[in-house]
Tab-separated table of C-alpha atoms and ligand atoms in Angstrom:
chain	number	residue	atom	x	y	z
K	185	MET	CA	-85.776	55.651	177.967
K	186	ARG	CA	-88.324	53.842	180.110
K	187	ILE	CA	-92.002	53.834	179.152
K	188	ILE	CA	-94.624	53.135	181.802
K	189	LEU	CA	-97.980	52.150	180.319
K	190	ALA	CA	-100.614	53.272	182.796
K	191	GLY	CA	-103.535	50.946	183.334
K	192	PRO	CA	-106.440	51.197	183.104
K	193	ARG	CA	-106.291	53.457	180.062
K	194	GLY	CA	-108.260	53.941	176.871
K	195	PHE	CA	-111.717	52.648	176.034
K	196	CYS	CA	-114.272	52.550	178.843
K	197	ALA	CA	-117.397	50.376	178.927
K	198	GLY	CA	-119.568	53.151	177.483
K	199	VAL	CA	-117.252	53.758	174.532
K	200	ASN	CA	-116.889	50.022	173.857
K	201	MET	CA	-120.677	49.684	173.852
K	202	ALA	CA	-121.215	52.705	171.563
K	203	ILE	CA	-118.603	51.533	169.049
K	204	GLU	CA	-119.904	47.950	169.047
K	205	ALA	CA	-123.457	49.277	168.641
K	206	LEU	CA	-122.448	51.308	165.599
K	207	GLU	CA	-120.535	48.395	164.076
K	208	SER	CA	-123.540	46.118	164.624
K	209	ALA	CA	-125.904	48.736	163.182
K	210	ILE	CA	-123.766	49.018	160.034
K	211	ARG	CA	-123.846	45.222	159.653
K	212	ALA	CA	-127.597	45.081	160.241
K	213	HIS	CA	-128.772	48.120	158.265
K	214	GLY	CA	-125.926	49.081	155.937
K	215	THR	CA	-124.880	52.643	155.146
K	216	PRO	CA	-125.449	55.521	154.975
K	217	LEU	CA	-126.168	55.326	158.673
K	218	TYR	CA	-126.612	58.545	160.634
K	219	VAL	CA	-125.126	59.376	164.031
K	220	TYR	CA	-126.169	62.382	166.091
K	221	HIS	CA	-122.895	64.110	167.032
K	222	GLU	CA	-119.579	62.251	167.164
K	223	ILE	CA	-120.091	58.649	168.286
K	224	VAL	CA	-117.299	59.270	170.825
K	225	HIS	CA	-114.949	62.239	171.065
K	226	ASN	CA	-112.055	60.773	169.126
K	227	LYS	CA	-110.876	61.946	165.730
K	228	TRP	CA	-109.483	58.576	164.622
K	229	VAL	CA	-112.665	56.694	165.563
K	230	VAL	CA	-114.907	59.250	163.842
K	231	ASP	CA	-112.768	59.271	160.658
K	232	TRP	CA	-112.727	55.463	160.603
K	233	PHE	CA	-116.532	55.255	160.731
K	234	ARG	CA	-116.877	58.083	158.219
K	235	LYS	CA	-114.845	56.034	155.739
K	236	GLN	CA	-117.364	53.234	156.180
K	237	GLY	CA	-120.276	55.452	155.194
K	238	VAL	CA	-121.425	56.760	158.571
K	239	VAL	CA	-122.738	60.330	158.431
K	240	PHE	CA	-122.293	62.416	161.575
K	241	ILE	CA	-124.898	65.157	161.877
K	242	ASP	CA	-125.734	67.977	164.298
K	243	ASP	CA	-129.131	68.703	162.766
K	244	LEU	CA	-131.859	66.090	162.380
K	245	ALA	CA	-133.187	67.901	159.297
K	246	LYS	CA	-130.183	66.403	157.474
K	247	VAL	CA	-131.446	62.843	158.061
K	248	PRO	CA	-133.910	61.629	155.417
K	249	GLU	CA	-137.242	60.509	156.902
K	250	GLY	CA	-137.349	56.849	157.904
K	251	GLU	CA	-133.536	56.402	158.073
K	252	HIS	CA	-131.582	54.905	160.966
K	253	LEU	CA	-130.156	57.353	163.485
K	254	LEU	CA	-127.829	56.365	166.319
K	255	TYR	CA	-127.446	58.502	169.456
K	256	SER	CA	-123.823	58.825	170.579
K	257	ALA	CA	-122.399	57.780	173.962
K	258	HIS	CA	-122.877	61.332	175.301
K	259	GLY	CA	-126.663	61.201	175.112
K	260	VAL	CA	-129.201	63.629	173.697
K	261	PRO	CA	-131.792	66.033	175.097
K	262	PRO	CA	-135.435	64.890	174.937
K	263	GLU	CA	-136.132	67.485	172.248
K	264	VAL	CA	-133.885	65.536	169.848
K	265	ARG	CA	-135.850	62.349	170.595
K	266	ARG	CA	-139.087	64.225	169.860
K	267	GLN	CA	-137.723	65.508	166.541
K	268	ALA	CA	-136.553	62.013	165.603
K	269	THR	CA	-140.023	60.603	166.302
K	270	ALA	CA	-141.606	63.383	164.237
K	271	ARG	CA	-139.325	62.511	161.303
K	272	HIS	CA	-140.101	58.779	161.673
K	273	LEU	CA	-136.426	58.007	162.196
K	274	ARG	CA	-135.488	54.524	163.361
K	275	THR	CA	-133.333	55.297	166.383
K	276	ILE	CA	-130.641	53.274	168.133
K	277	ASP	CA	-129.700	54.584	171.550
K	278	ALA	CA	-125.988	54.149	172.336
K	279	THR	CA	-126.077	56.614	175.234
K	280	CYS	CA	-123.767	55.407	177.999
K	281	PRO	CA	-125.920	54.098	180.894
K	282	LEU	CA	-123.865	56.241	183.285
K	283	VAL	CA	-124.966	59.337	181.355
K	284	THR	CA	-128.569	58.112	181.329
K	285	LYS	CA	-128.304	57.797	185.119
K	286	VAL	CA	-127.501	61.530	185.368
K	287	HIS	CA	-130.499	62.312	183.114
K	288	ARG	CA	-132.747	60.299	185.439
K	289	GLU	CA	-131.382	62.117	188.493
K	290	ALA	CA	-132.069	65.467	186.824
K	291	ILE	CA	-135.667	64.463	186.075
K	292	GLN	CA	-136.227	63.209	189.631
K	293	PHE	CA	-134.756	66.278	191.325
K	294	ALA	CA	-136.767	68.583	189.050
K	295	GLN	CA	-139.982	66.666	189.795
K	296	GLN	CA	-139.278	67.089	193.518
K	297	GLY	CA	-138.999	70.865	193.110
K	298	PHE	CA	-135.228	71.212	193.480
K	299	THR	CA	-133.125	73.758	191.685
K	300	ILE	CA	-130.348	71.657	190.171
K	301	ILE	CA	-126.833	73.008	189.975
K	302	LEU	CA	-125.100	71.096	187.207
K	303	ILE	CA	-121.308	71.209	187.298
K	304	GLY	CA	-120.036	70.773	183.761
K	305	HIS	CA	-118.603	72.322	180.630
K	306	ALA	CA	-120.900	74.635	178.677
K	307	GLY	CA	-121.681	73.278	175.233
K	308	HIS	CA	-120.392	69.741	175.874
K	309	ASP	CA	-122.759	67.210	174.256
K	310	GLU	CA	-123.401	65.463	177.563
K	311	VAL	CA	-124.198	68.725	179.371
K	312	VAL	CA	-126.551	69.838	176.581
K	313	GLY	CA	-128.355	66.491	176.873
K	314	THR	CA	-128.685	66.635	180.671
K	315	MET	CA	-129.827	70.277	180.671
K	316	GLY	CA	-132.505	69.405	178.147
K	317	GLU	CA	-134.181	67.107	180.691
K	318	ALA	CA	-135.030	69.975	183.054
K	319	PRO	CA	-134.078	73.265	181.403
K	320	ARG	CA	-135.999	75.476	183.813
K	321	ALA	CA	-134.639	73.763	186.938
K	322	ILE	CA	-130.946	73.526	185.974
K	323	ARG	CA	-128.247	76.144	186.537
K	324	LEU	CA	-124.926	75.292	184.872
K	325	ILE	CA	-121.719	76.201	186.670
K	326	GLN	CA	-118.110	75.504	185.712
K	327	THR	CA	-115.864	76.944	188.420
K	328	VAL	CA	-115.577	77.683	192.143
K	329	ALA	CA	-116.227	81.344	191.277
K	330	ASP	CA	-119.489	80.300	189.600
K	331	ALA	CA	-120.401	78.351	192.735
K	332	GLU	CA	-119.909	81.505	194.781
K	333	GLN	CA	-122.251	83.494	192.581
K	334	VAL	CA	-124.974	81.156	191.355
K	335	GLU	CA	-128.452	82.328	192.392
K	336	VAL	CA	-131.298	79.964	193.300
K	337	PRO	CA	-134.905	80.738	194.269
K	338	ASP	CA	-134.810	78.648	197.486
K	339	PRO	CA	-131.394	77.927	199.084
K	340	ALA	CA	-132.988	75.131	201.138
K	341	LYS	CA	-134.106	73.236	198.023
K	342	VAL	CA	-130.962	72.767	195.968
K	343	ALA	CA	-129.393	69.663	194.408
K	344	TYR	CA	-126.208	69.204	192.439
K	345	LEU	CA	-125.192	66.935	189.584
K	346	THR	CA	-121.918	66.652	187.701
K	347	GLN	CA	-120.807	65.849	184.182
K	348	THR	CA	-119.310	62.334	184.115
K	349	THR	CA	-115.874	63.366	182.831
K	350	LEU	CA	-114.811	66.178	185.152
K	351	SER	CA	-111.616	66.526	187.126
K	352	VAL	CA	-112.317	64.771	190.434
K	353	ASP	CA	-110.285	67.386	192.319
K	354	ASP	CA	-111.890	70.414	190.653
K	355	ALA	CA	-115.385	69.011	191.137
K	356	ALA	CA	-114.669	68.368	194.830
K	357	LYS	CA	-113.641	72.020	195.321
K	358	ILE	CA	-116.774	73.275	193.557
K	359	ILE	CA	-119.024	70.951	195.596
K	360	GLU	CA	-117.310	72.102	198.789
K	361	GLN	CA	-118.122	75.711	197.919
K	362	LEU	CA	-121.723	74.786	197.102
K	363	ARG	CA	-122.038	73.040	200.476
K	364	ARG	CA	-120.751	76.182	202.215
K	365	ARG	CA	-123.373	78.301	200.476
K	366	PHE	CA	-126.213	75.795	200.570
K	367	PRO	CA	-125.763	73.574	203.651
K	368	LYS	CA	-128.896	71.587	202.764
K	369	ILE	CA	-127.772	70.833	199.220
K	370	VAL	CA	-128.315	67.220	198.152
K	371	GLY	CA	-126.530	65.134	195.537
K	372	THR	CA	-125.357	61.611	194.843
K	373	ALA	CA	-123.007	60.149	197.463
K	374	LYS	CA	-119.877	61.726	195.926
K	375	ASN	CA	-120.628	62.980	192.423
K	376	ASP	CA	-121.545	61.598	189.003
K	377	ILE	CA	-117.985	61.367	187.695
K	378	CYS	CA	-117.846	57.890	186.197
K	379	TYR	CA	-115.612	55.013	187.263
K	380	ALA	CA	-113.523	55.232	184.053
K	381	THR	CA	-112.777	58.938	184.468
K	382	GLN	CA	-111.888	58.414	188.139
K	383	ASN	CA	-109.650	55.404	187.463
K	384	ARG	CA	-107.704	57.108	184.660
K	385	GLN	CA	-107.145	60.174	186.818
K	386	GLU	CA	-106.024	58.002	189.716
K	387	THR	CA	-103.398	56.283	187.556
K	388	VAL	CA	-101.969	59.637	186.482
K	389	ARG	CA	-101.952	60.880	190.067
K	390	LEU	CA	-100.071	57.765	191.215
K	391	LEU	CA	-97.615	57.488	188.309
K	392	ALA	CA	-96.857	61.130	187.507
K	393	PRO	CA	-94.321	61.448	190.371
K	394	GLU	CA	-92.181	58.804	188.598
K	395	ALA	CA	-92.395	60.511	185.203
K	396	ASP	CA	-90.391	63.147	183.362
K	397	MET	CA	-93.292	63.436	180.947
K	398	VAL	CA	-96.870	62.182	180.630
K	399	LEU	CA	-98.289	61.535	177.172
K	400	VAL	CA	-102.066	61.303	176.946
K	401	VAL	CA	-103.477	59.754	173.800
K	402	GLY	CA	-106.815	61.406	173.077
K	403	SER	CA	-108.475	64.127	171.044
K	404	GLN	CA	-108.636	67.801	171.935
K	405	ASN	CA	-112.434	67.679	172.256
K	406	SER	CA	-112.316	64.725	174.663
K	407	SER	CA	-113.104	66.106	178.099
K	408	ASN	CA	-111.693	63.202	180.090
K	409	SER	CA	-108.482	63.165	177.996
K	410	ARG	CA	-107.909	66.881	178.580
K	411	ARG	CA	-108.400	66.392	182.309
K	412	LEU	CA	-105.642	63.731	182.329
K	413	ALA	CA	-103.104	66.100	180.757
K	414	GLU	CA	-104.146	68.906	183.124
K	415	LEU	CA	-103.804	66.605	186.120
K	416	ALA	CA	-100.279	65.581	185.118
K	417	ARG	CA	-99.319	69.267	184.825
K	418	THR	CA	-100.866	69.943	188.230
K	419	CYS	CA	-98.537	67.218	189.550
K	420	GLY	CA	-95.647	69.274	188.134
K	421	VAL	CA	-94.945	67.053	185.124
K	422	GLN	CA	-94.737	68.106	181.489
K	423	ALA	CA	-97.708	66.623	179.617
K	424	HIS	CA	-98.947	66.486	176.026
K	425	LEU	CA	-102.339	65.480	174.658
K	426	ILE	CA	-101.800	63.761	171.319
K	427	ASP	CA	-104.129	62.170	168.770
K	428	GLY	CA	-101.463	59.699	167.690
K	429	PRO	CA	-97.831	59.254	166.618
K	430	ASN	CA	-97.998	62.093	164.071
K	431	ASP	CA	-98.430	64.580	166.929
K	432	ILE	CA	-95.239	63.461	168.665
K	433	ASP	CA	-92.360	65.941	168.499
K	434	LEU	CA	-89.134	64.024	169.088
K	435	THR	CA	-87.453	67.110	170.581
K	436	TRP	CA	-89.764	66.753	173.607
K	437	PHE	CA	-87.722	63.794	174.838
K	438	SER	CA	-84.335	65.414	175.203
K	439	GLY	CA	-83.111	64.553	178.709
K	440	LYS	CA	-86.290	62.597	179.513
K	441	GLU	CA	-85.809	59.152	181.044
K	442	THR	CA	-89.282	58.056	182.089
K	443	VAL	CA	-92.395	58.639	180.015
K	444	VAL	CA	-95.824	57.616	181.311
K	445	PHE	CA	-98.409	56.804	178.649
K	446	THR	CA	-102.117	56.913	179.291
K	447	ALA	CA	-105.167	57.316	177.057
K	448	GLY	CA	-108.552	58.941	177.423
K	449	ALA	CA	-111.681	56.816	177.551
K	450	SER	CA	-112.375	57.323	173.831
K	451	ALA	CA	-108.847	56.680	172.507
K	452	PRO	CA	-108.128	53.335	170.758
K	453	GLU	CA	-105.320	51.156	172.124
K	454	SER	CA	-103.903	50.774	168.596
K	455	LEU	CA	-102.898	54.458	168.690
K	456	VAL	CA	-101.164	54.021	172.046
K	457	GLN	CA	-99.229	51.076	170.622
K	458	GLU	CA	-98.215	53.071	167.527
K	459	CYS	CA	-96.859	55.858	169.755
K	460	VAL	CA	-95.014	53.387	171.966
K	461	GLY	CA	-93.597	51.677	168.861
K	462	LEU	CA	-92.228	54.996	167.642
K	463	LEU	CA	-90.439	55.693	170.938
K	464	ARG	CA	-89.088	52.153	171.112
K	465	GLU	CA	-87.674	52.503	167.632
K	466	ARG	CA	-86.188	55.978	168.110
K	467	PHE	CA	-85.005	55.748	171.718
K	468	ASN	CA	-84.706	52.008	172.298
K	469	ALA	CA	-87.250	52.492	175.067
K	470	SER	CA	-88.131	49.681	177.472
K	471	VAL	CA	-91.821	49.210	178.253
K	472	GLU	CA	-93.527	48.156	181.457
K	473	THR	CA	-97.215	48.121	182.344
K	474	ARG	CA	-98.505	49.345	185.678
K	475	MET	CA	-102.105	48.243	186.256
K	476	ILE	CA	-103.516	50.257	189.123
K	477	ARG	CA	-107.004	48.757	188.972
K	478	GLU	CA	-108.808	46.107	186.912
K	479	GLU	CA	-111.971	47.231	185.128
K	480	LYS	CA	-114.668	44.634	184.489
K	481	MET	CA	-117.596	46.917	183.631
K	482	ARG	CA	-119.563	45.943	180.499
K	483	PHE	CA	-122.749	47.425	179.101
K	484	ALA	CA	-125.319	45.584	176.996
K	485	LEU	CA	-125.763	46.663	173.390
K	486	PRO	CA	-128.882	48.683	172.588
K	487	GLU	CA	-131.650	47.277	170.422
K	488	LEU	CA	-130.886	47.692	166.761
L	559	SF4	S1	-116.348	58.089	180.096
L	559	SF4	FE1	-117.740	57.225	181.636
L	559	SF4	S2	-119.720	58.188	181.246
L	559	SF4	FE2	-118.447	58.532	179.415
L	559	SF4	S3	-118.928	56.819	178.070
L	559	SF4	FE3	-117.185	56.167	179.299
L	559	SF4	S4	-118.082	55.073	181.078
L	559	SF4	FE4	-119.701	56.276	180.096
């Protein structure tokens, strides 16, 4: 068996920043330390912090007044910030700057009187946060069919935004349909899908033709990880989204010669290495790395 390790894979700059911020906050303030929603969408990472005394909450009423509260990489709606201020919580903002950028765009478009069509997944933390910035101006759509049907008060005054972790191909089709319906629609040059999501999808697109199977390390609730597995299947290759080595079924590999490994932006490299180690041990697999693009992006830590 031959394993191709796709690069770049795994942690993006936003996830690195959020995890380092939480580690620093634990060192500075001790535990219990509260985090609004999962720090990043990865089961292993969340469990690891939980063991250290971090409490993940969905309701600010569960945080005692005056305690430290960290906002996850996916961002929060302004209403959550207001509630935190009202409860005198000491907040640490680990929102990814690329998510904050989408929030700012939503505010600006709304102030200019645009109806904003947000392309994203209903209920995703990031989408909830962005919608909260301009709830009356935003219409959420998820599919090309939605783009065909969405109603706006003034078709000449429409803007679009996207969630940062969408499928590049699906988003392009939806935007194309929006442009057909609203020729004057405005948006950022391409979309708001972040560099890390785009790079990881590009590696799968380039390497899938060589693979008998693509394994994506990532959690089921990780949007960008799910998109990687879907993309591999769209390329005609069997793909599995796995949290780690315990999810691997050895019967999958019967007759498989080349396995491409990638990882979503919230999946730790240690889990990839554990999976690779298992296949090396069981199938005497060789391993090569294929780096499609270097990533040098870094984000500064928030104030603690
Ligand atoms: S996937 Fe993109 S938007 Fe999300 S945290 Fe990482 S860099 Fe930021």
